[in-house]
Amino acid sequence: MLQVYRSVFALRCQATVVTTTDPEVALRLAIAEPPDLFITDWNHPKLSGLLLIKRLRDEARTQSVPLWVISADAKRREADALEAGADMVMQKPVMLDDLAHRANQLFLKG
């Protein structure tokens, strides 16, 4: 799915996309160079999505970065994600047109 998301954002939003499957690497990259949008899944083997969101929100450099969660557990865990600091929670499977539309709206606001 990372390749699909990369294609959607690169082609439909003209965005530069950095991906990793390691949440600790993602955290380090985001803090070093805060992105315009951070998307994560809820489930990670090394660092839970909840802890990742909290750590991003605890860092001064990433406090205001829009943070989206796209997960198969989205409906069940939405309240937890929003309480931790996520800005939007989307249920997998995601309609790619909807994802691109929401991202374009976000980027146009900025």
JSON list of N, CA, C and O in Angstrom, two decimals, residues 23 27 40-44 46-58 67 69 71 77-86:
[
{"chain": "A", "resi": 23, "resn": "PRO", "atom": "N", "xyz": [8.37, 2.77, 12.31]},
{"chain": "A", "resi": 23, "resn": "PRO", "atom": "CA", "xyz": [7.85, 3.98, 12.95]},
{"chain": "A", "resi": 23, "resn": "PRO", "atom": "C", "xyz": [8.92, 4.80, 13.68]},
{"chain": "A", "resi": 23, "resn": "PRO", "atom": "O", "xyz": [8.80, 6.02, 13.76]},
{"chain": "A", "resi": 27, "resn": "LEU", "atom": "N", "xyz": [9.59, 8.68, 12.89]},
{"chain": "A", "resi": 27, "resn": "LEU", "atom": "CA", "xyz": [9.62, 9.70, 13.94]},
{"chain": "A", "resi": 27, "resn": "LEU", "atom": "C", "xyz": [10.88, 10.56, 13.81]},
{"chain": "A", "resi": 27, "resn": "LEU", "atom": "O", "xyz": [10.80, 11.79, 13.84]},
{"chain": "A", "resi": 40, "resn": "THR", "atom": "N", "xyz": [0.13, 7.68, 9.21]},
{"chain": "A", "resi": 40, "resn": "THR", "atom": "CA", "xyz": [0.59, 6.45, 9.84]},
{"chain": "A", "resi": 40, "resn": "THR", "atom": "C", "xyz": [-0.56, 5.45, 9.92]},
{"chain": "A", "resi": 40, "resn": "THR", "atom": "O", "xyz": [-1.72, 5.81, 9.82]},
{"chain": "A", "resi": 41, "resn": "ASP", "atom": "N", "xyz": [-0.19, 4.21, 10.12]},
{"chain": "A", "resi": 41, "resn": "ASP", "atom": "CA", "xyz": [-1.16, 3.16, 10.43]},
{"chain": "A", "resi": 41, "resn": "ASP", "atom": "C", "xyz": [-1.24, 3.09, 11.95]},
{"chain": "A", "resi": 41, "resn": "ASP", "atom": "O", "xyz": [-0.39, 3.65, 12.65]},
{"chain": "A", "resi": 42, "resn": "TRP", "atom": "N", "xyz": [-2.22, 2.40, 12.44]},
{"chain": "A", "resi": 42, "resn": "TRP", "atom": "CA", "xyz": [-2.36, 2.24, 13.88]},
{"chain": "A", "resi": 42, "resn": "TRP", "atom": "C", "xyz": [-1.44, 1.15, 14.39]},
{"chain": "A", "resi": 42, "resn": "TRP", "atom": "O", "xyz": [-0.89, 1.23, 15.49]},
{"chain": "A", "resi": 43, "resn": "ASN", "atom": "N", "xyz": [-1.28, 0.10, 13.60]},
{"chain": "A", "resi": 43, "resn": "ASN", "atom": "CA", "xyz": [-0.55, -1.09, 14.04]},
{"chain": "A", "resi": 43, "resn": "ASN", "atom": "C", "xyz": [0.88, -1.09, 13.50]},
{"chain": "A", "resi": 43, "resn": "ASN", "atom": "O", "xyz": [1.09, -1.08, 12.30]},
{"chain": "A", "resi": 44, "resn": "HIS", "atom": "N", "xyz": [1.84, -1.12, 14.43]},
{"chain": "A", "resi": 44, "resn": "HIS", "atom": "CA", "xyz": [3.25, -1.23, 14.09]},
{"chain": "A", "resi": 44, "resn": "HIS", "atom": "C", "xyz": [3.88, -2.24, 15.05]},
{"chain": "A", "resi": 44, "resn": "HIS", "atom": "O", "xyz": [3.54, -2.25, 16.23]},
{"chain": "A", "resi": 46, "resn": "LYS", "atom": "N", "xyz": [7.00, -2.30, 16.26]},
{"chain": "A", "resi": 46, "resn": "LYS", "atom": "CA", "xyz": [7.97, -1.76, 17.20]},
{"chain": "A", "resi": 46, "resn": "LYS", "atom": "C", "xyz": [7.42, -0.67, 18.10]},
{"chain": "A", "resi": 46, "resn": "LYS", "atom": "O", "xyz": [7.83, -0.53, 19.24]},
{"chain": "A", "resi": 47, "resn": "LEU", "atom": "N", "xyz": [6.53, 0.13, 17.57]},
{"chain": "A", "resi": 47, "resn": "LEU", "atom": "CA", "xyz": [6.03, 1.31, 18.28]},
{"chain": "A", "resi": 47, "resn": "LEU", "atom": "C", "xyz": [4.57, 1.46, 17.89]},
{"chain": "A", "resi": 47, "resn": "LEU", "atom": "O", "xyz": [4.25, 1.61, 16.72]},
{"chain": "A", "resi": 48, "resn": "SER", "atom": "N", "xyz": [3.68, 1.43, 18.86]},
{"chain": "A", "resi": 48, "resn": "SER", "atom": "CA", "xyz": [2.25, 1.49, 18.54]},
{"chain": "A", "resi": 48, "resn": "SER", "atom": "C", "xyz": [1.91, 2.83, 17.89]},
{"chain": "A", "resi": 48, "resn": "SER", "atom": "O", "xyz": [2.58, 3.84, 18.10]},
{"chain": "A", "resi": 49, "resn": "GLY", "atom": "N", "xyz": [0.85, 2.83, 17.10]},
{"chain": "A", "resi": 49, "resn": "GLY", "atom": "CA", "xyz": [0.39, 4.06, 16.49]},
{"chain": "A", "resi": 49, "resn": "GLY", "atom": "C", "xyz": [0.04, 5.10, 17.53]},
{"chain": "A", "resi": 49, "resn": "GLY", "atom": "O", "xyz": [0.32, 6.29, 17.36]},
{"chain": "A", "resi": 50, "resn": "LEU", "atom": "N", "xyz": [-0.52, 4.68, 18.64]},
{"chain": "A", "resi": 50, "resn": "LEU", "atom": "CA", "xyz": [-0.87, 5.59, 19.73]},
{"chain": "A", "resi": 50, "resn": "LEU", "atom": "C", "xyz": [0.37, 6.28, 20.28]},
{"chain": "A", "resi": 50, "resn": "LEU", "atom": "O", "xyz": [0.41, 7.51, 20.42]},
{"chain": "A", "resi": 51, "resn": "LEU", "atom": "N", "xyz": [1.41, 5.52, 20.56]},
{"chain": "A", "resi": 51, "resn": "LEU", "atom": "CA", "xyz": [2.64, 6.10, 21.09]},
{"chain": "A", "resi": 51, "resn": "LEU", "atom": "C", "xyz": [3.32, 6.98, 20.05]},
{"chain": "A", "resi": 51, "resn": "LEU", "atom": "O", "xyz": [3.84, 8.05, 20.38]},
{"chain": "A", "resi": 52, "resn": "LEU", "atom": "N", "xyz": [3.30, 6.58, 18.80]},
{"chain": "A", "resi": 52, "resn": "LEU", "atom": "CA", "xyz": [3.89, 7.39, 17.73]},
{"chain": "A", "resi": 52, "resn": "LEU", "atom": "C", "xyz": [3.20, 8.75, 17.65]},
{"chain": "A", "resi": 52, "resn": "LEU", "atom": "O", "xyz": [3.85, 9.79, 17.58]},
{"chain": "A", "resi": 53, "resn": "ILE", "atom": "N", "xyz": [1.88, 8.76, 17.67]},
{"chain": "A", "resi": 53, "resn": "ILE", "atom": "CA", "xyz": [1.12, 10.01, 17.62]},
{"chain": "A", "resi": 53, "resn": "ILE", "atom": "C", "xyz": [1.48, 10.89, 18.82]},
{"chain": "A", "resi": 53, "resn": "ILE", "atom": "O", "xyz": [1.76, 12.08, 18.67]},
{"chain": "A", "resi": 54, "resn": "LYS", "atom": "N", "xyz": [1.50, 10.30, 19.99]},
{"chain": "A", "resi": 54, "resn": "LYS", "atom": "CA", "xyz": [1.82, 11.08, 21.20]},
{"chain": "A", "resi": 54, "resn": "LYS", "atom": "C", "xyz": [3.22, 11.66, 21.13]},
{"chain": "A", "resi": 54, "resn": "LYS", "atom": "O", "xyz": [3.44, 12.82, 21.50]},
{"chain": "A", "resi": 55, "resn": "ARG", "atom": "N", "xyz": [4.17, 10.88, 20.65]},
{"chain": "A", "resi": 55, "resn": "ARG", "atom": "CA", "xyz": [5.55, 11.37, 20.56]},
{"chain": "A", "resi": 55, "resn": "ARG", "atom": "C", "xyz": [5.67, 12.49, 19.53]},
{"chain": "A", "resi": 55, "resn": "ARG", "atom": "O", "xyz": [6.39, 13.46, 19.75]},
{"chain": "A", "resi": 56, "resn": "LEU", "atom": "N", "xyz": [4.95, 12.38, 18.42]},
{"chain": "A", "resi": 56, "resn": "LEU", "atom": "CA", "xyz": [4.96, 13.46, 17.43]},
{"chain": "A", "resi": 56, "resn": "LEU", "atom": "C", "xyz": [4.36, 14.74, 18.01]},
{"chain": "A", "resi": 56, "resn": "LEU", "atom": "O", "xyz": [4.85, 15.84, 17.77]},
{"chain": "A", "resi": 57, "resn": "ARG", "atom": "N", "xyz": [3.30, 14.60, 18.77]},
{"chain": "A", "resi": 57, "resn": "ARG", "atom": "CA", "xyz": [2.65, 15.77, 19.37]},
{"chain": "A", "resi": 57, "resn": "ARG", "atom": "C", "xyz": [3.46, 16.36, 20.52]},
{"chain": "A", "resi": 57, "resn": "ARG", "atom": "O", "xyz": [3.35, 17.54, 20.81]},
{"chain": "A", "resi": 58, "resn": "ASP", "atom": "N", "xyz": [4.29, 15.55, 21.16]},
{"chain": "A", "resi": 58, "resn": "ASP", "atom": "CA", "xyz": [5.13, 16.04, 22.25]},
{"chain": "A", "resi": 58, "resn": "ASP", "atom": "C", "xyz": [6.34, 16.82, 21.76]},
{"chain": "A", "resi": 58, "resn": "ASP", "atom": "O", "xyz": [6.94, 17.58, 22.52]},
{"chain": "A", "resi": 67, "resn": "LEU", "atom": "N", "xyz": [-1.68, 15.22, 11.03]},
{"chain": "A", "resi": 67, "resn": "LEU", "atom": "CA", "xyz": [-1.39, 13.81, 11.26]},
{"chain": "A", "resi": 67, "resn": "LEU", "atom": "C", "xyz": [-2.64, 12.98, 10.99]},
{"chain": "A", "resi": 67, "resn": "LEU", "atom": "O", "xyz": [-3.66, 13.17, 11.64]},
{"chain": "A", "resi": 69, "resn": "VAL", "atom": "N", "xyz": [-4.32, 9.07, 10.40]},
{"chain": "A", "resi": 69, "resn": "VAL", "atom": "CA", "xyz": [-4.20, 7.64, 10.64]},
{"chain": "A", "resi": 69, "resn": "VAL", "atom": "C", "xyz": [-5.07, 6.93, 9.61]},
{"chain": "A", "resi": 69, "resn": "VAL", "atom": "O", "xyz": [-6.25, 7.25, 9.47]},
{"chain": "A", "resi": 71, "resn": "SER", "atom": "N", "xyz": [-6.05, 3.06, 8.83]},
{"chain": "A", "resi": 71, "resn": "SER", "atom": "CA", "xyz": [-5.88, 1.75, 9.46]},
{"chain": "A", "resi": 71, "resn": "SER", "atom": "C", "xyz": [-7.13, 0.90, 9.33]},
{"chain": "A", "resi": 71, "resn": "SER", "atom": "O", "xyz": [-8.25, 1.43, 9.28]},
{"chain": "A", "resi": 77, "resn": "ARG", "atom": "N", "xyz": [-10.60, 2.25, 16.90]},
{"chain": "A", "resi": 77, "resn": "ARG", "atom": "CA", "xyz": [-9.61, 3.02, 17.66]},
{"chain": "A", "resi": 77, "resn": "ARG", "atom": "C", "xyz": [-9.65, 4.52, 17.38]},
{"chain": "A", "resi": 77, "resn": "ARG", "atom": "O", "xyz": [-8.77, 5.26, 17.79]},
{"chain": "A", "resi": 78, "resn": "GLU", "atom": "N", "xyz": [-10.67, 4.99, 16.66]},
{"chain": "A", "resi": 78, "resn": "GLU", "atom": "CA", "xyz": [-10.72, 6.40, 16.26]},
{"chain": "A", "resi": 78, "resn": "GLU", "atom": "C", "xyz": [-10.65, 7.35, 17.45]},
{"chain": "A", "resi": 78, "resn": "GLU", "atom": "O", "xyz": [-9.89, 8.33, 17.43]},
{"chain": "A", "resi": 79, "resn": "ALA", "atom": "N", "xyz": [-11.42, 7.11, 18.48]},
{"chain": "A", "resi": 79, "resn": "ALA", "atom": "CA", "xyz": [-11.43, 8.01, 19.64]},
{"chain": "A", "resi": 79, "resn": "ALA", "atom": "C", "xyz": [-10.05, 8.09, 20.27]},
{"chain": "A", "resi": 79, "resn": "ALA", "atom": "O", "xyz": [-9.59, 9.18, 20.65]},
{"chain": "A", "resi": 80, "resn": "ASP", "atom": "N", "xyz": [-9.36, 6.95, 20.38]},
{"chain": "A", "resi": 80, "resn": "ASP", "atom": "CA", "xyz": [-8.01, 6.94, 20.94]},
{"chain": "A", "resi": 80, "resn": "ASP", "atom": "C", "xyz": [-7.05, 7.76, 20.09]},
{"chain": "A", "resi": 80, "resn": "ASP", "atom": "O", "xyz": [-6.24, 8.51, 20.61]},
{"chain": "A", "resi": 81, "resn": "ALA", "atom": "N", "xyz": [-7.15, 7.59, 18.77]},
{"chain": "A", "resi": 81, "resn": "ALA", "atom": "CA", "xyz": [-6.26, 8.32, 17.86]},
{"chain": "A", "resi": 81, "resn": "ALA", "atom": "C", "xyz": [-6.50, 9.82, 17.94]},
{"chain": "A", "resi": 81, "resn": "ALA", "atom": "O", "xyz": [-5.55, 10.61, 18.01]},
{"chain": "A", "resi": 82, "resn": "LEU", "atom": "N", "xyz": [-7.75, 10.23, 17.94]},
{"chain": "A", "resi": 82, "resn": "LEU", "atom": "CA", "xyz": [-8.08, 11.66, 18.01]},
{"chain": "A", "resi": 82, "resn": "LEU", "atom": "C", "xyz": [-7.65, 12.25, 19.35]},
{"chain": "A", "resi": 82, "resn": "LEU", "atom": "O", "xyz": [-7.12, 13.36, 19.40]},
{"chain": "A", "resi": 83, "resn": "GLU", "atom": "N", "xyz": [-7.88, 11.51, 20.41]},
{"chain": "A", "resi": 83, "resn": "GLU", "atom": "CA", "xyz": [-7.47, 11.99, 21.73]},
{"chain": "A", "resi": 83, "resn": "GLU", "atom": "C", "xyz": [-5.95, 12.13, 21.83]},
{"chain": "A", "resi": 83, "resn": "GLU", "atom": "O", "xyz": [-5.44, 13.04, 22.49]},
{"chain": "A", "resi": 84, "resn": "ALA", "atom": "N", "xyz": [-5.21, 11.25, 21.16]},
{"chain": "A", "resi": 84, "resn": "ALA", "atom": "CA", "xyz": [-3.74, 11.31, 21.18]},
{"chain": "A", "resi": 84, "resn": "ALA", "atom": "C", "xyz": [-3.20, 12.46, 20.34]},
{"chain": "A", "resi": 84, "resn": "ALA", "atom": "O", "xyz": [-2.06, 12.86, 20.51]},
{"chain": "A", "resi": 85, "resn": "GLY", "atom": "N", "xyz": [-4.03, 12.97, 19.40]},
{"chain": "A", "resi": 85, "resn": "GLY", "atom": "CA", "xyz": [-3.57, 14.11, 18.61]},
{"chain": "A", "resi": 85, "resn": "GLY", "atom": "C", "xyz": [-3.71, 13.95, 17.11]},
{"chain": "A", "resi": 85, "resn": "GLY", "atom": "O", "xyz": [-3.29, 14.84, 16.36]},
{"chain": "A", "resi": 86, "resn": "ALA", "atom": "N", "xyz": [-4.28, 12.85, 16.64]},
{"chain": "A", "resi": 86, "resn": "ALA", "atom": "CA", "xyz": [-4.49, 12.70, 15.20]},
{"chain": "A", "resi": 86, "resn": "ALA", "atom": "C", "xyz": [-5.52, 13.73, 14.73]},
{"chain": "A", "resi": 86, "resn": "ALA", "atom": "O", "xyz": [-6.45, 14.07, 15.46]}
]
